[in-house]
Amino acid sequence: MLIREYKLFKEFPKGYWKIKLKEIYEKRERISKLYNEEEIKRIKNEEEKWRKEIYEPWIKKSSERKSKFETASGIELKPVYTPYDVKHIDYLEDLNFPGCFPFTRGVYPSMYRGKLWTIRQFSGFGTPEDTNKRLKFLLEHGETGLSIAFDMPTLYGYDCDSPIAFGEVGKMGVSISTLKDMEILFKDIPLDQITTSMTINAPAVVIFAMYLALAEKQGIPFDKLGGTIQNDILKEYIAQKEWAYPPEVHLRIIRDIMEFCTKHVPKWNYISVSGYHIREAGANAIQELAFTLMDGFTYVELGISAGLDPNEFAQRISFFFNSTMDFFEEIAKFRAARRIWSKVLKERYGVTNPRALLLRFHTQTSGVSLTWQQPLNNIIRTTIEALAAVLGGTQSLHTNAYDEALCLPTEEAALVAVRTQQIIAYETNVDAVIDPLAGSYYVEWLTDRLEEEAYKYFDKIEELGGMVEAIKKGYPQREIIENSYKQALKVENKELIIVGVNEFINKEEKVMKIFRTDPNVEEIQKQRIEEVKRSRDNKKVKEALEEVRRAFLDPSINIVYPILKAVKAYATLQEIMDIGREIYGGWKEPDLL
Amino acid sequence: MEVGKSLIYYREIVNSLPKKIKILVAKPGLDAHDRGVHVLIRVFRDVGMEVIYSGILASVDQIVQTAIDEDVDIIALSSMNGAHMVHFPAVIEKLKSKGATDILVIGGGIIPEEDKPKLEAIGVTGNFNPGTPLEVIIRHIIERFVKEKLKLKDFNF
């Protein structure tokens, strides 16, 4: 039975989000046990009095710099927040303690007092040898986890010698076509002593299978492997746009990976539900939060529909968020994300295992926020964004290098990025007290408000038939395009100031030393794949690929096993990926403009 | 260059020209960074240009064929993944081989300073980095269109 006729999702009750929204609005009318009703009324009256008698006369005399203040996502802001704005928030119900439901204050009881966040710098370029060298450089300088960037052909599931890969091999990441490349990439890096995150989506199953095969070669059992594959295809359709097949084909493969990992690789995060790319593509904080979580819920429904227990499999869904320049909105976003995820998993999907309710996340500072003008300013931007991620309780962090608006990072810039995290970790004392912004009237109000805005989007997406249908209709894509267009006009009209770009411009920009990948990469990689194809047992490869084909044609077979077998026989990435393309074709996105 | 004019100003300029500017926005190669082109497509339309979009993952052959079939004045190429020195010259070569050298080509993306003169030398101008004011890009298009397509010598705006 082909995937088109196969039912991946069972029905889940509709109308949940509407009920939640109603609850949110009803709750806003109440006063929590924390507050004395009379005092809250007095504060409200005093605020009105202050506004009329003190604030408004003041701004009449010296007017404010803008007619309206708002968050980056357009939530209008008052000049000051008071207990009245958070009067409905119940401490134990809505915030509670770190490591306790609904985890607003953090997923672990001791947070950074126990273990600092992992410094995990996304890196990869050129040949596997080049990247292996950079990984070791980063590890030597205190990086604590690996994160691999693959080049464009790899991300789309093409080999380095494919005509379509011409000019792109090793440019934006490392080129991986066969297990041989993977062996070189991780040479002298013991896979049981480090966790590896791999930003790979459409061909995730193949790259993951290569990693597993490599672990086997190093003699490491699968259950000792820790790490992450991004494997989040929904955000590919929404934002990053690196797909190979129609959505159902990818979702079926993801289901198989979930099943396989739950059985054999229990410490592996097999999906990193990613808001990062959604944000970079132009979304605001609300959209990033809402689309990412809705993607996450869709994967939960996929797993439940496959008969898996969310108490188990939800433990290994992790998240990946962006951190950009609206400091408080970003912090509120991280806090809201944790709260929404755990509440919905518990209530809607019946998850009882506390470990399966934790929204653990990686953060990357925003690439889009960096400017090629006055590039050293990017260090400051990155520092502010990184601090927001830490105050928001991130589990791991990538800080961008200051030259990344121009090129892949030079070694010097990559080092400053690592040092930025170390300065925050060791010099600022922010690791001592957990969730230190909790209780701020503004931050709590904004966290609550973002939660509401996210639910509005969930409801809208459900009305469109769920995330997969919404994507096919182009809904989240268009929302993002609209937002980035509005933002571009704001920058053009100087309603939004970007230092060095539309204000405070230097007449002359110094030309920076930039990083270039070795121009011979393509040739080296082509020679290597040729050598692999020559020396492997081609009969064995053919047989293994036949098995992969059978699995592609029959969604009741778990496709991870035959793919693992194929990569071990040194079948190439594209040989495997092309089978799916032949059967199911590619994917053309709906007209968005 | 005079800057600080609004998009409405440029719309008036574009609409006052004897011919509508027709532009193909294209993303060659394996590059899905489409945020910038999405913004530009809308802004080009806002100022009165006729815009066609190649979509992501367009091949050089497809881009040139579309440009010829649609009879566009300008191809605007975007490359954010470091492959501009491969794809941009390939578009120029293909236009030459098809005898379509009257189509103007401009570029944008993550393009290092040192590559810009090389691209200019083969006829790819602009080569704007992200964060370039929209106005600068629009002016550049109008200027090239007026000078090279309309052959107007004294057109100041």
Coordinates of C-alpha atoms in Angstrom, one line a residue, chain B residues 11 15-16 24 34 67 78 101 103 109 115 125 130 146 149:
Chain B
R11 CA 6.1 54.1 -7.9
N15 CA 4.7 54.5 -13.7
S16 CA 5.9 57.6 -15.6
L24 CA 12.3 37.9 -13.1
D34 CA 13.8 33.0 0.3
A67 CA 13.4 35.1 -18.8
S78 CA 19.7 35.9 -5.3
T101 CA 22.2 39.5 -24.0
I103 CA 18.4 41.0 -20.7
G109 CA 22.9 37.8 -1.4
D115 CA 33.7 39.1 -5.6
T125 CA 25.6 44.6 -11.1
P130 CA 21.2 41.7 3.1
V146 CA 16.3 53.7 -18.2
K149 CA 16.7 49.4 -22.1

